[in-house]
mmCIF file of C-alpha atoms in Angstrom:
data_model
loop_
_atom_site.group_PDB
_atom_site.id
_atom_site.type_symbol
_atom_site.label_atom_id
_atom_site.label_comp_id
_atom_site.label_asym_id
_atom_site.label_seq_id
_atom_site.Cartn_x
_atom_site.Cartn_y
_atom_site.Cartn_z
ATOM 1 C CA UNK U 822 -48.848 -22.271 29.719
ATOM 2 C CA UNK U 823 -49.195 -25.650 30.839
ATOM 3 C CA UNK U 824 -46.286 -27.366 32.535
ATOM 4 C CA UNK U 825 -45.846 -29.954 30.250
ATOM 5 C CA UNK U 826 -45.450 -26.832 26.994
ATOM 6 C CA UNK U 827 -43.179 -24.861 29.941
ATOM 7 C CA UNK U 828 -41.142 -27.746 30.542
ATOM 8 C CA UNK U 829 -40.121 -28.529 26.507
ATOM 9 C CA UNK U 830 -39.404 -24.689 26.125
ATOM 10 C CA UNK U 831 -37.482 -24.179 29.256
ATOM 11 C CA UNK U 832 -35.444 -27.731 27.389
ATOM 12 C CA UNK U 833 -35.398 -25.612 23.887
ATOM 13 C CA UNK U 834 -33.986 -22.199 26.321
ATOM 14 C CA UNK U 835 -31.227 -24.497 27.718
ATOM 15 C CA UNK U 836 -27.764 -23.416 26.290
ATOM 16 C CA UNK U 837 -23.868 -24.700 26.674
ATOM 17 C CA UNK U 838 -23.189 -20.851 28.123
ATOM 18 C CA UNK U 839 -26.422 -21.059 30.508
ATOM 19 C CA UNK U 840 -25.761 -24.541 31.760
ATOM 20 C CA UNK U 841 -22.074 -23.784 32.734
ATOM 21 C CA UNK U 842 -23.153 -19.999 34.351
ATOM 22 C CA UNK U 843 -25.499 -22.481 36.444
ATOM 23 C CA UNK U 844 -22.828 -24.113 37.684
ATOM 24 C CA UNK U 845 -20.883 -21.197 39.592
ATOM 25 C CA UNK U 846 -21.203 -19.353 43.455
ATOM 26 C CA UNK U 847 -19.539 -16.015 43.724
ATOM 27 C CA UNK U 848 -17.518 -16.364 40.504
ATOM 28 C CA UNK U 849 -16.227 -19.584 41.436
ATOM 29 C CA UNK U 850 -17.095 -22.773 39.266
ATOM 30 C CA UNK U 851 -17.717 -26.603 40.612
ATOM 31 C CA UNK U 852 -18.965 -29.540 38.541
ATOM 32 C CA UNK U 853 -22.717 -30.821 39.648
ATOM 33 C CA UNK U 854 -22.245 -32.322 43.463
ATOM 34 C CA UNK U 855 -18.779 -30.656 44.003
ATOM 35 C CA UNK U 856 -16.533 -28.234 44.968
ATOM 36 C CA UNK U 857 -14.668 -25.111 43.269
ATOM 37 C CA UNK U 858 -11.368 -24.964 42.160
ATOM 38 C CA UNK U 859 -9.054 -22.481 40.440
ATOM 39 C CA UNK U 860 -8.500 -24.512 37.459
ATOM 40 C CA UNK U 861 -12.332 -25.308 36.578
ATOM 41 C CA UNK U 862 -13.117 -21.537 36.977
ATOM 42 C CA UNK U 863 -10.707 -20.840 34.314
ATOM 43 C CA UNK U 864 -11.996 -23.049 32.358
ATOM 44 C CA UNK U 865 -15.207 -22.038 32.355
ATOM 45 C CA UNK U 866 -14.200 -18.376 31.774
ATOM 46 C CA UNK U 867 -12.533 -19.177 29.327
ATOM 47 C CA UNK U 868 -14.979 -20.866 27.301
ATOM 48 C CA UNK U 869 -17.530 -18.197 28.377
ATOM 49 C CA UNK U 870 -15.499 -15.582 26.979
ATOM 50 C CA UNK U 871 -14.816 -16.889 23.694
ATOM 51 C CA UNK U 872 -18.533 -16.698 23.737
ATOM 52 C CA UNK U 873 -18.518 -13.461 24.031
ATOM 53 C CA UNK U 874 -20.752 -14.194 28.077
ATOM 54 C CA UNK U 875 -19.844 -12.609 31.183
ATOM 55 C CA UNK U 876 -18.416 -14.367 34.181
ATOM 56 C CA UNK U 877 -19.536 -12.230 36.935
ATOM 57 C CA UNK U 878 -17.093 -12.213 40.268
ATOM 58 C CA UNK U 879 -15.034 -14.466 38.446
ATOM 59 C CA UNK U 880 -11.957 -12.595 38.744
ATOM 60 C CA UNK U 881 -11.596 -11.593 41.891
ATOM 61 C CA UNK U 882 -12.276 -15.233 42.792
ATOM 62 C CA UNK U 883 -9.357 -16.545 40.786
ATOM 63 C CA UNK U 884 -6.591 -13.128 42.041
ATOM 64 C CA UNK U 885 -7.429 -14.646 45.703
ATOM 65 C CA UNK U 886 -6.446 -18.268 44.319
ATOM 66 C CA UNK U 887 -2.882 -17.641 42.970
ATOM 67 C CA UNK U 888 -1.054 -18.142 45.545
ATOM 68 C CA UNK U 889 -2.306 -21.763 45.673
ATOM 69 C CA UNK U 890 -1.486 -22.612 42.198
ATOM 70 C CA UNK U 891 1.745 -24.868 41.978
ATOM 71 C CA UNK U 892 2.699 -25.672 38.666
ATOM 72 C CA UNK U 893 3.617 -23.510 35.313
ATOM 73 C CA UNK U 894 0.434 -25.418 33.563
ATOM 74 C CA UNK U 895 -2.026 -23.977 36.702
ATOM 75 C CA UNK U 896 -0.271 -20.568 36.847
ATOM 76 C CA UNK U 897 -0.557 -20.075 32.877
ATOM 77 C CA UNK U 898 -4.237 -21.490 32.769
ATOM 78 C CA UNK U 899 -5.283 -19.091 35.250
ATOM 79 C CA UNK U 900 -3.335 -15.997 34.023
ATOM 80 C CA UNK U 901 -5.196 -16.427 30.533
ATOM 81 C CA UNK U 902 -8.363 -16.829 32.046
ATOM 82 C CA UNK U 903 -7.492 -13.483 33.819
ATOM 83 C CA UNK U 904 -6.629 -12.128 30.836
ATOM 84 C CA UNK U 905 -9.849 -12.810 29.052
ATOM 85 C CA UNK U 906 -11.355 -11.285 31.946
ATOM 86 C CA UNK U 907 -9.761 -7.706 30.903
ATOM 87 C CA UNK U 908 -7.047 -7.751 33.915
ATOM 88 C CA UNK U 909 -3.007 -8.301 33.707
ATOM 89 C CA UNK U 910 -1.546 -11.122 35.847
ATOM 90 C CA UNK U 911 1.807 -9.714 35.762
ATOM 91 C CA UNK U 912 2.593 -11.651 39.253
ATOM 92 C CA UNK U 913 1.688 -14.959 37.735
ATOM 93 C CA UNK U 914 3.468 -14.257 34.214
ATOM 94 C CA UNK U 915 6.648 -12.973 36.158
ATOM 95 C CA UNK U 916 6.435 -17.098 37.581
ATOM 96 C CA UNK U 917 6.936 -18.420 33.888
ATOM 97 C CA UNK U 918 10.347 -18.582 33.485
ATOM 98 C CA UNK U 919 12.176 -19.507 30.329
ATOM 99 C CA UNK U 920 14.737 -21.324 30.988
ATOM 100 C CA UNK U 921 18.140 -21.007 29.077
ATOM 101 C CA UNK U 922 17.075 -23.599 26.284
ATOM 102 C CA UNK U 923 13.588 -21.947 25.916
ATOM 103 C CA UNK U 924 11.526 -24.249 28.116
ATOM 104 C CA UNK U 925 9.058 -22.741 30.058
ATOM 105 C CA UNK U 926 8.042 -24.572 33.066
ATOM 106 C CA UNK U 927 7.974 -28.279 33.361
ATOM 107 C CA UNK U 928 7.271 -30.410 30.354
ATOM 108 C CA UNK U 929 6.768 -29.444 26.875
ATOM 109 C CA UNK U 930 2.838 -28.554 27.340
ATOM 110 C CA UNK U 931 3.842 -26.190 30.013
ATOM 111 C CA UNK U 932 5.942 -24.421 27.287
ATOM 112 C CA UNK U 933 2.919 -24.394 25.060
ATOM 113 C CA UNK U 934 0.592 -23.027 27.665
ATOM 114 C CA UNK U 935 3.529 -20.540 28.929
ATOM 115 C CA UNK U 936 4.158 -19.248 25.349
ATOM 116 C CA UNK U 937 0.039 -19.119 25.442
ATOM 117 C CA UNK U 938 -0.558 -17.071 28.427
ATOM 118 C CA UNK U 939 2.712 -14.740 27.957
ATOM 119 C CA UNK U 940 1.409 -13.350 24.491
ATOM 120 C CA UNK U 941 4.518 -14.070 22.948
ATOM 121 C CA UNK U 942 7.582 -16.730 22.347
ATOM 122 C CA UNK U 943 10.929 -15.863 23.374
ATOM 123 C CA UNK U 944 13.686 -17.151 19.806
ATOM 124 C CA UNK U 945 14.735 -19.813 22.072
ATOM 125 C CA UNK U 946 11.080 -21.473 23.171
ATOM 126 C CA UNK U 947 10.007 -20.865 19.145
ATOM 127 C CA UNK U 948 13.461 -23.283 18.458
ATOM 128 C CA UNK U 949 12.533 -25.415 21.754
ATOM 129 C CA UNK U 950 9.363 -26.039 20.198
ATOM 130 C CA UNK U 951 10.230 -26.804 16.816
ATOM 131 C CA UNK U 952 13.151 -28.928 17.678
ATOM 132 C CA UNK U 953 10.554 -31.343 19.658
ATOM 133 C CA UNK U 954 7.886 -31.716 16.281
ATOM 134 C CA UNK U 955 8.352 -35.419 16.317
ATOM 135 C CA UNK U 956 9.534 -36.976 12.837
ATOM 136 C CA UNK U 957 5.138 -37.499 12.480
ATOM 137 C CA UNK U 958 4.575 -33.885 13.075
ATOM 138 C CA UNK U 959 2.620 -34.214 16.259
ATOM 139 C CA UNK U 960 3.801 -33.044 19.897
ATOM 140 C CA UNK U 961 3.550 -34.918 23.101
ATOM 141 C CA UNK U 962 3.434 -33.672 26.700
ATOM 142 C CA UNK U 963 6.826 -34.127 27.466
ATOM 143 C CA UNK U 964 9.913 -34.349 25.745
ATOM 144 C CA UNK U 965 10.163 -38.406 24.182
ATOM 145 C CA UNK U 966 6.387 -38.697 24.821
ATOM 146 C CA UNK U 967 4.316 -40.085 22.438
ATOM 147 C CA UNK U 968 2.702 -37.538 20.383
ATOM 148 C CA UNK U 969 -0.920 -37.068 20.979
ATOM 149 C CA UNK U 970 -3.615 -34.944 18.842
ATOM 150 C CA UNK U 971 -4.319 -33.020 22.569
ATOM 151 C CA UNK U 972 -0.397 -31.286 22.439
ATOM 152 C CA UNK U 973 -0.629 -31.282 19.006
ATOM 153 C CA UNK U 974 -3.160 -28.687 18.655
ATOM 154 C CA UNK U 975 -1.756 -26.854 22.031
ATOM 155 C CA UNK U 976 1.714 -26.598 20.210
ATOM 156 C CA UNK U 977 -0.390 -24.995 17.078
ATOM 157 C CA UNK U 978 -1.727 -22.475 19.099
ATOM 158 C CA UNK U 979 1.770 -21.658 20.385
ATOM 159 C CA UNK U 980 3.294 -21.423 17.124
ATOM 160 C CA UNK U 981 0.523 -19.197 16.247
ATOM 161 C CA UNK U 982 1.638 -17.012 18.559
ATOM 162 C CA UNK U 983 5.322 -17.198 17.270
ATOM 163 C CA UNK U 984 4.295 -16.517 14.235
ATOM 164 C CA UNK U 985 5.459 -19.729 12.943
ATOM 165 C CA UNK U 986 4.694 -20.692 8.981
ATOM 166 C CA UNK U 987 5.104 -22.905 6.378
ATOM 167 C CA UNK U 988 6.254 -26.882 6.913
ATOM 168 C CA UNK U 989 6.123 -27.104 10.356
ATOM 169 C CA UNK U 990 2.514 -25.937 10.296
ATOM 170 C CA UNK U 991 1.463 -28.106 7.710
ATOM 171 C CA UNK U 992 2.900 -31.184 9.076
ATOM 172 C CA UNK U 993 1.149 -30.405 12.387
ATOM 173 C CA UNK U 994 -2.086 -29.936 10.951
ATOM 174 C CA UNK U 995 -1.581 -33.397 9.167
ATOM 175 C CA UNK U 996 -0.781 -35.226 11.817
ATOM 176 C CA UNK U 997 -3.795 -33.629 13.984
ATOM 177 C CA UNK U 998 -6.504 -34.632 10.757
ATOM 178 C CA UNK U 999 -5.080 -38.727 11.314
ATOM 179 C CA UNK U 1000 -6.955 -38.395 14.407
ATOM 180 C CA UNK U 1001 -10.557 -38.210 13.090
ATOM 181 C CA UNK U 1002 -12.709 -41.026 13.624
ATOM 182 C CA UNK U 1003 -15.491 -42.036 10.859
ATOM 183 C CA UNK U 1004 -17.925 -41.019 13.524
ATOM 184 C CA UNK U 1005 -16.326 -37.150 13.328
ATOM 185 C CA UNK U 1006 -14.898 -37.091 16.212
ATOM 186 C CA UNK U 1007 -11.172 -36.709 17.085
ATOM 187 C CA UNK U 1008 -9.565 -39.046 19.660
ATOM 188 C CA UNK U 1009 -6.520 -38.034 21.554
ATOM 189 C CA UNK U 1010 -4.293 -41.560 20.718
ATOM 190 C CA UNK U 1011 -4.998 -43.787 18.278
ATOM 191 C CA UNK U 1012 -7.072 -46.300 19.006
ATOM 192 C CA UNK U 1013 -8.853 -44.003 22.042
ATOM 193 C CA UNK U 1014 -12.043 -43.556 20.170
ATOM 194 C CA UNK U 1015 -13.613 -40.121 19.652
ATOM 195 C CA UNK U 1016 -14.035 -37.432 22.369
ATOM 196 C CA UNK U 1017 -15.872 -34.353 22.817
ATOM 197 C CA UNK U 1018 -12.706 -32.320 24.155
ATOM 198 C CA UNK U 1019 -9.981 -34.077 21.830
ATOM 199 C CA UNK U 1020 -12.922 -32.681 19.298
ATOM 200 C CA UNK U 1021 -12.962 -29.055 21.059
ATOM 201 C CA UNK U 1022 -8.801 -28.943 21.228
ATOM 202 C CA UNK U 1023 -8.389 -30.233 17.033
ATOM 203 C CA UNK U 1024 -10.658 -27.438 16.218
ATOM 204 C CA UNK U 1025 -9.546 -24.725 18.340
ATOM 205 C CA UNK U 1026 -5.426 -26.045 16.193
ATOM 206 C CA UNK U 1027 -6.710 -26.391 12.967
ATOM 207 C CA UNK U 1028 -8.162 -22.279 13.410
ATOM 208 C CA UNK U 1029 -4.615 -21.969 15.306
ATOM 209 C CA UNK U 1030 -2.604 -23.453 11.439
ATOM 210 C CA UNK U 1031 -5.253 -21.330 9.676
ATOM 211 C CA UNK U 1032 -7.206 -24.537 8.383
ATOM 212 C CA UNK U 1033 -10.666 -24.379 8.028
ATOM 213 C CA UNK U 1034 -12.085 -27.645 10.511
ATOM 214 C CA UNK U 1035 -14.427 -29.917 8.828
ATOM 215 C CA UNK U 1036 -18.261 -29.721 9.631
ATOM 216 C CA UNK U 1037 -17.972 -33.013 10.435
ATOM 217 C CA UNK U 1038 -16.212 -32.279 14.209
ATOM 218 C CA UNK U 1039 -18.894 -29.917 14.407
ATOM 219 C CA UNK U 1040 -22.047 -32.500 13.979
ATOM 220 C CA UNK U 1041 -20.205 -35.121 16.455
ATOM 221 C CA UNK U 1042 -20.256 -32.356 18.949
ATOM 222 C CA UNK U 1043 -24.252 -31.586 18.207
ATOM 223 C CA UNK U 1044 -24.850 -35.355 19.072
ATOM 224 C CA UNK U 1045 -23.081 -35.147 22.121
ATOM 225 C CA UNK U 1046 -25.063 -32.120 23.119
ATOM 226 C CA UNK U 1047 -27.580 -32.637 26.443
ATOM 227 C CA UNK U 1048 -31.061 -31.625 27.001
ATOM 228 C CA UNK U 1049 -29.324 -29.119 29.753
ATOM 229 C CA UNK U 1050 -27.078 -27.719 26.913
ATOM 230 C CA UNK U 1051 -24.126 -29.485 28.604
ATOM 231 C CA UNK U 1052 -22.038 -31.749 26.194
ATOM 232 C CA UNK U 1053 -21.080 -35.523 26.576
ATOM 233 C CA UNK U 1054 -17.722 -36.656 27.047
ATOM 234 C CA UNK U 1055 -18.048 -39.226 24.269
ATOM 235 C CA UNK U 1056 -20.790 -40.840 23.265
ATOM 236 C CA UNK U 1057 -20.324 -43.504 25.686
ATOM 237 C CA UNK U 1058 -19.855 -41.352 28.991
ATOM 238 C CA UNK U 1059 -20.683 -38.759 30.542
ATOM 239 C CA UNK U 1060 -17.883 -37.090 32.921
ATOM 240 C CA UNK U 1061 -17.090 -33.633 34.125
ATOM 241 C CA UNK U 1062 -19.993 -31.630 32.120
ATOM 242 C CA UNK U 1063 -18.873 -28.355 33.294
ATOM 243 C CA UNK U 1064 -15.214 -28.704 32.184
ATOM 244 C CA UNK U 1065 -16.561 -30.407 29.083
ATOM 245 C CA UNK U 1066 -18.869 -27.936 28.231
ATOM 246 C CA UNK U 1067 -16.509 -25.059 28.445
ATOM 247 C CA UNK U 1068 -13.886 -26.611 26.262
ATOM 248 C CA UNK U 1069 -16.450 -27.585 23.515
ATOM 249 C CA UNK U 1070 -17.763 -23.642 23.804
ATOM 250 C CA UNK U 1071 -14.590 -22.514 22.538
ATOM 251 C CA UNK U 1072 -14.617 -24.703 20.085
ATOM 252 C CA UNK U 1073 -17.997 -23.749 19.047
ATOM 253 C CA UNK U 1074 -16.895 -19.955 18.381
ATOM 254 C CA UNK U 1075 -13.941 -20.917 16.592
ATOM 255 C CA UNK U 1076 -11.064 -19.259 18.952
ATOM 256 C CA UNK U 1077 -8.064 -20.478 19.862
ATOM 257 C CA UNK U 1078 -6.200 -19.427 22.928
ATOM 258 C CA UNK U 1079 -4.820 -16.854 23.734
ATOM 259 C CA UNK U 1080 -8.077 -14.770 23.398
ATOM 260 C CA UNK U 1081 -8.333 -11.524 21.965
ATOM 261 C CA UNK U 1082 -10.524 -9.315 23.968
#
């Protein structure tokens, strides 16, 4: 095979799983040019795993990084990317504490994400979360925020978990369809313009609310995809491809968080 025939099937080969697995040492994941984190490698796993791909070494990298993580968001993140990895984080679920009033951590995402990674919602974080739908339907990241399509379809997946139903659900999934762009795309404020993750996160809530997504969120994504099967940010930047790539993966298999493995 000549190398300009190798080169166009090695382009056709390239995949959003193989292009982020390219991007890791040891388990650990780094965008192109720089360095690993904790919170990336989660990521990464996690949109790996709702792929149904291994992320070799992966765990062990992350169980050596929890004692670095600070906040409830970081400590959830990385005990559900444990999780899909097969293990049980009980050290980092035993630091998500529900408060008296049902908030878990700091804002209201880190109640979503808390809910997400504990498996479960404590009565008082199901009313916590309910009594902060704002009068649109939407949630924001903290408590008076202005609601955002990102939270929104966090709060879905936590409400999932609750085993919410009915109104709540269906003025959530509302309010998360006002964000969708002519172009397809969802944007997380009004106004924004169309994203590849905002995309990935109103997918991953409409499954959450039991909504089929449109096919249209699906065909903005293809034109954002990359000759190295990475994914755009939008279609007027490119920024953190890794990070991008593995939100719009779980997207792609239609799986909201928490996984089921």
């Amino acid at each position: 095979m000549g190398l300009a025939p190798l080169a166009a099937a090695l382009l056709l080969a390239a995949s959003p799983v193989s292009f982020v697995q390219a991007h890791a040492v040891g388990g650990a994941y780094s965008e192109p040019g720089g360095t690993t984190d904790a919170l990336l490698t989660s990521w990464a796993v996690l949109g790996l795993r709702a792929s149904g791909a291994p992320s070799p070494d992966s765990l062990a990298y992350l169980q050596a990084q929890e004692a670095s993580l600070r906040t409830s968001n970081d400590v959830a993140i990385v005990a559900l990317a444990e999780q899909a990895l097969g293990a049980r984080p009980d050290a980092l679920l035993a630091r998500l504490h529900v408060r008296p009033g049902g908030q878990i951590g700091e804002t209201l995402n880190s109640t979503f994400w808390g809910v997400l990674a504990l498996g479960r919602s404590p009565a008082a974080t199901t009313r916590f979360v309910l009594a902060h739908q704002a009068a649109s339907g939407g949630w924001s990241w903290y408590a008076g925020g202005r609601p955002d399509s990102n939270d929104t379809a966090a709060a879905l997946e936590a409400l999932r978990v609750a085993g919410v139903r009915g109104k709540p659900i269906v003025r959530a999934v509302a309010f998360l369809r006002s964000f969708q762009n002519r172009d397809g795309g969802v944007e997380l404020t009004h106004g924004r313009g169309s994203d590849a993750q905002s995309t990935a996160w109103a997918i991953q809530g409409l499954v959450a609310g039991g909504v089929k997504p449109p096919r249209t969120a699906f065909a903005y994504l293809a034109r954002l995809k990359r000759e190295d099967g990475s994914y755009r940010y939008s279609s007027r930047y490119v920024t953190t491809p890794v990070w991008v790539t593995a939100q719009v993966l779980a997207a792609l298999a239609r799986k909201p968080f928490p996984l089921k493995i």
